mmCIF file of N, CA and C in Angstrom:
data_model
loop_
_atom_site.group_PDB
_atom_site.id
_atom_site.type_symbol
_atom_site.label_atom_id
_atom_site.label_comp_id
_atom_site.label_asym_id
_atom_site.label_seq_id
_atom_site.Cartn_x
_atom_site.Cartn_y
_atom_site.Cartn_z
ATOM 1 N N MET A 1 30.395 44.490 17.818
ATOM 2 C CA MET A 1 28.387 43.899 17.349
ATOM 3 C C MET A 1 27.759 43.778 17.781
ATOM 4 N N ALA A 2 26.990 44.781 18.514
ATOM 5 C CA ALA A 2 26.068 43.455 19.808
ATOM 6 C C ALA A 2 24.664 43.035 18.631
ATOM 7 N N LEU A 3 24.732 41.363 18.726
ATOM 8 C CA LEU A 3 23.267 40.559 18.488
ATOM 9 C C LEU A 3 22.855 40.553 19.667
ATOM 10 N N ASP A 4 21.147 40.183 19.173
ATOM 11 C CA ASP A 4 20.025 39.302 19.342
ATOM 12 C C ASP A 4 20.659 38.122 19.630
ATOM 13 N N ARG A 5 20.087 37.319 21.327
ATOM 14 C CA ARG A 5 20.660 35.990 21.602
ATOM 15 C C ARG A 5 20.124 35.666 20.565
ATOM 16 N N GLY A 6 18.693 35.539 20.824
ATOM 17 C CA GLY A 6 17.426 34.971 20.494
ATOM 18 C C GLY A 6 16.339 33.611 21.319
ATOM 19 N N SER A 7 16.064 32.830 21.243
ATOM 20 C CA SER A 7 15.506 32.120 21.889
ATOM 21 C C SER A 7 15.895 30.734 22.173
ATOM 22 N N ASP A 8 16.795 30.012 21.080
ATOM 23 C CA ASP A 8 17.593 29.459 21.151
ATOM 24 C C ASP A 8 19.228 29.685 21.429
ATOM 25 N N SER A 9 19.486 30.354 22.886
ATOM 26 C CA SER A 9 20.972 30.688 22.587
ATOM 27 C C SER A 9 21.934 29.437 22.999
ATOM 28 N N LEU A 10 23.373 29.864 22.446
ATOM 29 C CA LEU A 10 23.375 28.629 22.782
ATOM 30 C C LEU A 10 24.563 29.746 24.242
ATOM 31 N N PRO A 11 25.461 28.165 24.709
ATOM 32 C CA PRO A 11 25.978 28.089 25.566
ATOM 33 C C PRO A 11 27.465 28.818 25.515
ATOM 34 N N LEU A 12 26.847 30.246 26.234
ATOM 35 C CA LEU A 12 28.912 30.947 25.395
ATOM 36 C C LEU A 12 28.533 31.692 26.270
ATOM 37 N N SER A 13 30.212 31.588 26.286
ATOM 38 C CA SER A 13 31.331 32.176 27.685
ATOM 39 C C SER A 13 32.305 33.020 27.078
ATOM 40 N N VAL A 14 32.434 34.413 27.466
ATOM 41 C CA VAL A 14 33.950 35.262 27.323
ATOM 42 C C VAL A 14 34.866 34.752 26.633
ATOM 43 N N GLY A 15 34.909 35.096 25.361
ATOM 44 C CA GLY A 15 36.227 34.872 24.943
ATOM 45 C C GLY A 15 36.214 32.981 23.495
ATOM 46 N N ASP A 16 34.997 33.130 23.460
ATOM 47 C CA ASP A 16 34.747 31.881 23.271
ATOM 48 C C ASP A 16 34.322 31.778 21.612
ATOM 49 N N ARG A 17 34.888 31.096 20.299
ATOM 50 C CA ARG A 17 34.500 31.911 19.119
ATOM 51 C C ARG A 17 33.407 31.525 18.796
ATOM 52 N N VAL A 18 33.403 32.637 18.275
ATOM 53 C CA VAL A 18 31.751 31.898 17.063
ATOM 54 C C VAL A 18 31.917 32.315 15.467
ATOM 55 N N ASP A 19 31.615 31.934 15.358
ATOM 56 C CA ASP A 19 31.359 32.386 13.127
ATOM 57 C C ASP A 19 29.883 32.851 13.042
ATOM 58 N N LEU A 20 29.937 34.058 11.944
ATOM 59 C CA LEU A 20 29.096 34.573 12.187
ATOM 60 C C LEU A 20 28.048 34.358 10.919
ATOM 61 N N ILE A 21 26.782 33.933 10.665
ATOM 62 C CA ILE A 21 26.395 33.282 9.537
ATOM 63 C C ILE A 21 24.681 34.573 8.866
ATOM 64 N N ALA A 22 24.908 34.836 7.595
ATOM 65 C CA ALA A 22 24.320 35.499 8.027
ATOM 66 C C ALA A 22 22.339 34.139 6.794
ATOM 67 N N VAL A 23 21.494 35.105 7.394
ATOM 68 C CA VAL A 23 20.474 33.768 7.059
ATOM 69 C C VAL A 23 18.749 34.898 6.720
ATOM 70 N N ASP A 24 18.911 34.903 5.246
ATOM 71 C CA ASP A 24 18.304 35.681 4.793
ATOM 72 C C ASP A 24 17.752 34.716 3.184
ATOM 73 N N ASP A 25 16.609 35.352 2.247
ATOM 74 C CA ASP A 25 15.224 34.728 1.770
ATOM 75 C C ASP A 25 17.167 34.675 0.802
ATOM 76 N N TYR A 26 17.746 34.796 1.017
ATOM 77 C CA TYR A 26 18.823 34.314 -0.421
ATOM 78 C C TYR A 26 19.176 33.449 -0.749
ATOM 79 N N SER A 27 19.217 32.819 0.625
ATOM 80 C CA SER A 27 20.164 31.668 1.148
ATOM 81 C C SER A 27 19.835 31.232 2.633
ATOM 82 N N PRO A 28 18.484 30.351 2.862
ATOM 83 C CA PRO A 28 18.009 30.433 3.273
ATOM 84 C C PRO A 28 18.959 29.001 4.627
ATOM 85 N N ASP A 29 20.037 29.308 4.070
ATOM 86 C CA ASP A 29 20.187 27.815 5.143
ATOM 87 C C ASP A 29 22.352 28.356 6.070
ATOM 88 N N GLY A 30 22.191 29.736 5.276
ATOM 89 C CA GLY A 30 23.494 30.632 5.847
ATOM 90 C C GLY A 30 24.000 29.952 5.333
ATOM 91 N N ARG A 31 24.829 31.628 4.957
ATOM 92 C CA ARG A 31 25.668 32.160 4.055
ATOM 93 C C ARG A 31 26.767 32.861 4.700
ATOM 94 N N LEU A 32 28.543 31.907 5.035
ATOM 95 C CA LEU A 32 29.591 32.637 6.309
ATOM 96 C C LEU A 32 29.642 34.181 5.447
ATOM 97 N N LEU A 33 29.194 34.716 6.779
ATOM 98 C CA LEU A 33 30.184 36.474 6.706
ATOM 99 C C LEU A 33 31.186 36.027 7.548
ATOM 100 N N ILE A 34 31.797 35.917 8.689
ATOM 101 C CA ILE A 34 33.114 36.093 9.729
ATOM 102 C C ILE A 34 33.277 34.767 10.609
ATOM 103 N N THR A 35 34.872 34.312 10.182
ATOM 104 C CA THR A 35 35.253 33.642 11.002
ATOM 105 C C THR A 35 36.030 33.684 12.516
ATOM 106 N N GLU A 36 35.976 33.191 13.195
ATOM 107 C CA GLU A 36 36.291 33.274 14.146
ATOM 108 C C GLU A 36 36.650 34.556 15.097
ATOM 109 N N ALA A 37 35.076 35.351 14.949
ATOM 110 C CA ALA A 37 35.141 36.577 15.622
ATOM 111 C C ALA A 37 35.072 36.018 17.413
ATOM 112 N N ARG A 38 34.747 36.957 18.790
ATOM 113 C CA ARG A 38 35.448 36.276 19.773
ATOM 114 C C ARG A 38 34.084 37.238 21.035
ATOM 115 N N VAL A 39 33.703 36.420 21.539
ATOM 116 C CA VAL A 39 32.721 36.962 22.216
ATOM 117 C C VAL A 39 32.834 37.411 23.212
ATOM 118 N N LEU A 40 32.718 39.013 23.913
ATOM 119 C CA LEU A 40 33.628 40.125 24.253
ATOM 120 C C LEU A 40 32.413 40.413 25.798
ATOM 121 N N ASP A 41 30.870 39.838 25.564
ATOM 122 C CA ASP A 41 30.386 40.941 26.891
ATOM 123 C C ASP A 41 29.285 39.542 26.519
ATOM 124 N N ILE A 42 28.341 38.997 27.057
ATOM 125 C CA ILE A 42 26.974 38.000 27.084
ATOM 126 C C ILE A 42 26.124 38.898 27.765
ATOM 127 N N GLU A 43 24.792 38.768 27.377
ATOM 128 C CA GLU A 43 23.638 39.559 28.099
ATOM 129 C C GLU A 43 22.904 38.106 28.391
ATOM 130 N N LYS A 44 21.611 38.631 28.603
ATOM 131 C CA LYS A 44 19.608 38.032 29.287
ATOM 132 C C LYS A 44 19.829 37.284 27.445
ATOM 133 N N ASP A 45 20.021 38.643 26.488
ATOM 134 C CA ASP A 45 19.475 39.209 24.780
ATOM 135 C C ASP A 45 19.905 39.179 24.244
ATOM 136 N N GLY A 46 21.748 39.773 24.479
ATOM 137 C CA GLY A 46 22.361 39.400 23.785
ATOM 138 C C GLY A 46 23.512 39.466 23.623
ATOM 139 N N VAL A 47 25.220 39.017 22.398
ATOM 140 C CA VAL A 47 25.788 39.077 22.923
ATOM 141 C C VAL A 47 26.732 40.182 21.787
ATOM 142 N N THR A 48 28.088 40.722 22.777
ATOM 143 C CA THR A 48 28.822 41.113 22.122
ATOM 144 C C THR A 48 29.819 40.236 21.534
ATOM 145 N N VAL A 49 30.315 40.554 20.780
ATOM 146 C CA VAL A 49 31.547 40.183 19.858
ATOM 147 C C VAL A 49 32.707 41.090 19.287
ATOM 148 N N ALA A 50 33.581 40.663 18.820
ATOM 149 C CA ALA A 50 34.399 41.437 18.185
ATOM 150 C C ALA A 50 35.262 40.713 17.277
ATOM 151 N N VAL A 51 35.126 42.159 15.645
ATOM 152 C CA VAL A 51 34.949 41.291 15.136
ATOM 153 C C VAL A 51 36.104 41.480 14.497
ATOM 154 N N PRO A 52 37.034 41.110 12.818
ATOM 155 C CA PRO A 52 37.874 42.202 12.010
ATOM 156 C C PRO A 52 36.660 43.778 10.934
ATOM 157 N N VAL A 53 38.048 44.093 11.432
ATOM 158 C CA VAL A 53 37.503 45.399 10.630
ATOM 159 C C VAL A 53 37.195 45.342 9.480
ATOM 160 N N GLU A 54 37.900 43.868 8.953
ATOM 161 C CA GLU A 54 37.466 43.460 7.222
ATOM 162 C C GLU A 54 35.910 43.579 6.908
ATOM 163 N N GLY A 55 35.531 42.841 8.358
ATOM 164 C CA GLY A 55 34.049 42.105 7.864
ATOM 165 C C GLY A 55 33.447 43.195 8.823
ATOM 166 N N VAL A 56 33.348 44.226 8.586
ATOM 167 C CA VAL A 56 32.383 45.020 9.896
ATOM 168 C C VAL A 56 31.185 45.388 8.338
ATOM 169 N N ALA A 57 31.858 46.703 7.555
ATOM 170 C CA ALA A 57 30.897 46.584 6.258
ATOM 171 C C ALA A 57 29.234 45.394 5.793
ATOM 172 N N GLU A 58 29.831 45.127 5.572
ATOM 173 C CA GLU A 58 29.537 42.980 4.835
ATOM 174 C C GLU A 58 28.355 42.953 6.153
ATOM 175 N N LEU A 59 29.355 42.454 7.295
ATOM 176 C CA LEU A 59 28.079 42.078 8.520
ATOM 177 C C LEU A 59 26.661 43.346 8.969
ATOM 178 N N THR A 60 27.091 44.906 8.417
ATOM 179 C CA THR A 60 26.791 45.384 8.903
ATOM 180 C C THR A 60 25.365 45.541 7.917
ATOM 181 N N ALA A 61 25.881 45.736 6.742
ATOM 182 C CA ALA A 61 24.563 45.815 5.782
ATOM 183 C C ALA A 61 24.335 43.865 5.612
ATOM 184 N N THR A 62 24.322 42.977 6.234
ATOM 185 C CA THR A 62 24.177 42.299 6.151
ATOM 186 C C THR A 62 22.636 41.910 6.897
ATOM 187 N N ARG A 63 22.254 42.942 8.126
ATOM 188 C CA ARG A 63 21.839 42.570 9.413
ATOM 189 C C ARG A 63 21.382 43.814 8.308
ATOM 190 N N ARG A 64 20.339 44.319 7.018
ATOM 191 C CA ARG A 64 19.757 45.521 7.250
ATOM 192 C C ARG A 64 18.518 44.245 6.404
ATOM 193 N N TRP A 65 19.089 43.275 5.096
ATOM 194 C CA TRP A 65 18.216 42.705 4.869
ATOM 195 C C TRP A 65 17.931 41.288 5.536
ATOM 196 N N GLY A 66 18.678 40.806 6.829
ATOM 197 C CA GLY A 66 18.302 39.323 7.057
ATOM 198 C C GLY A 66 18.949 39.022 8.613
ATOM 199 N N ASP A 67 18.749 38.136 9.009
ATOM 200 C CA ASP A 67 18.986 37.547 10.727
ATOM 201 C C ASP A 67 20.708 37.673 10.453
ATOM 202 N N VAL A 68 21.149 37.051 11.122
ATOM 203 C CA VAL A 68 22.396 36.794 11.845
ATOM 204 C C VAL A 68 22.683 35.861 12.467
ATOM 205 N N ALA A 69 22.768 34.782 12.201
ATOM 206 C CA ALA A 69 22.925 33.255 13.371
ATOM 207 C C ALA A 69 25.101 32.971 14.518
ATOM 208 N N LEU A 70 24.523 32.972 15.238
ATOM 209 C CA LEU A 70 25.689 32.184 15.702
ATOM 210 C C LEU A 70 25.697 31.227 15.496
ATOM 211 N N ALA A 71 27.067 30.540 15.071
ATOM 212 C CA ALA A 71 27.837 29.363 15.268
ATOM 213 C C ALA A 71 28.376 28.993 15.925
ATOM 214 N N LEU A 72 29.074 28.303 17.300
ATOM 215 C CA LEU A 72 30.212 28.023 18.421
ATOM 216 C C LEU A 72 31.415 27.599 17.905
ATOM 217 N N LEU A 73 31.695 27.697 17.884
ATOM 218 C CA LEU A 73 33.231 26.756 17.231
ATOM 219 C C LEU A 73 34.098 25.607 17.813
ATOM 220 N N PRO A 74 34.632 24.665 17.916
ATOM 221 C CA PRO A 74 35.321 23.515 19.097
ATOM 222 C C PRO A 74 36.542 24.252 19.904
ATOM 223 N N GLY A 75 36.621 25.005 21.803
ATOM 224 C CA GLY A 75 37.266 24.723 21.557
ATOM 225 C C GLY A 75 38.334 24.754 21.414
#
């Protein structure tokens, strides 16, 4: 899944584990979507992460009505 990094980019490296959090009007504090996704590729304005197949449908639907934020997990 490719995601925008935004202006407040986390200090990510390929192989890092990240949680994906939905930020929307329903839950402005965020709602956990995917735990321990893996960073596959990093570009200036985007990041590509691998997510478990069982989370793809919810993650895709979430992107229609809100933003998805990354939360870096400790190594």
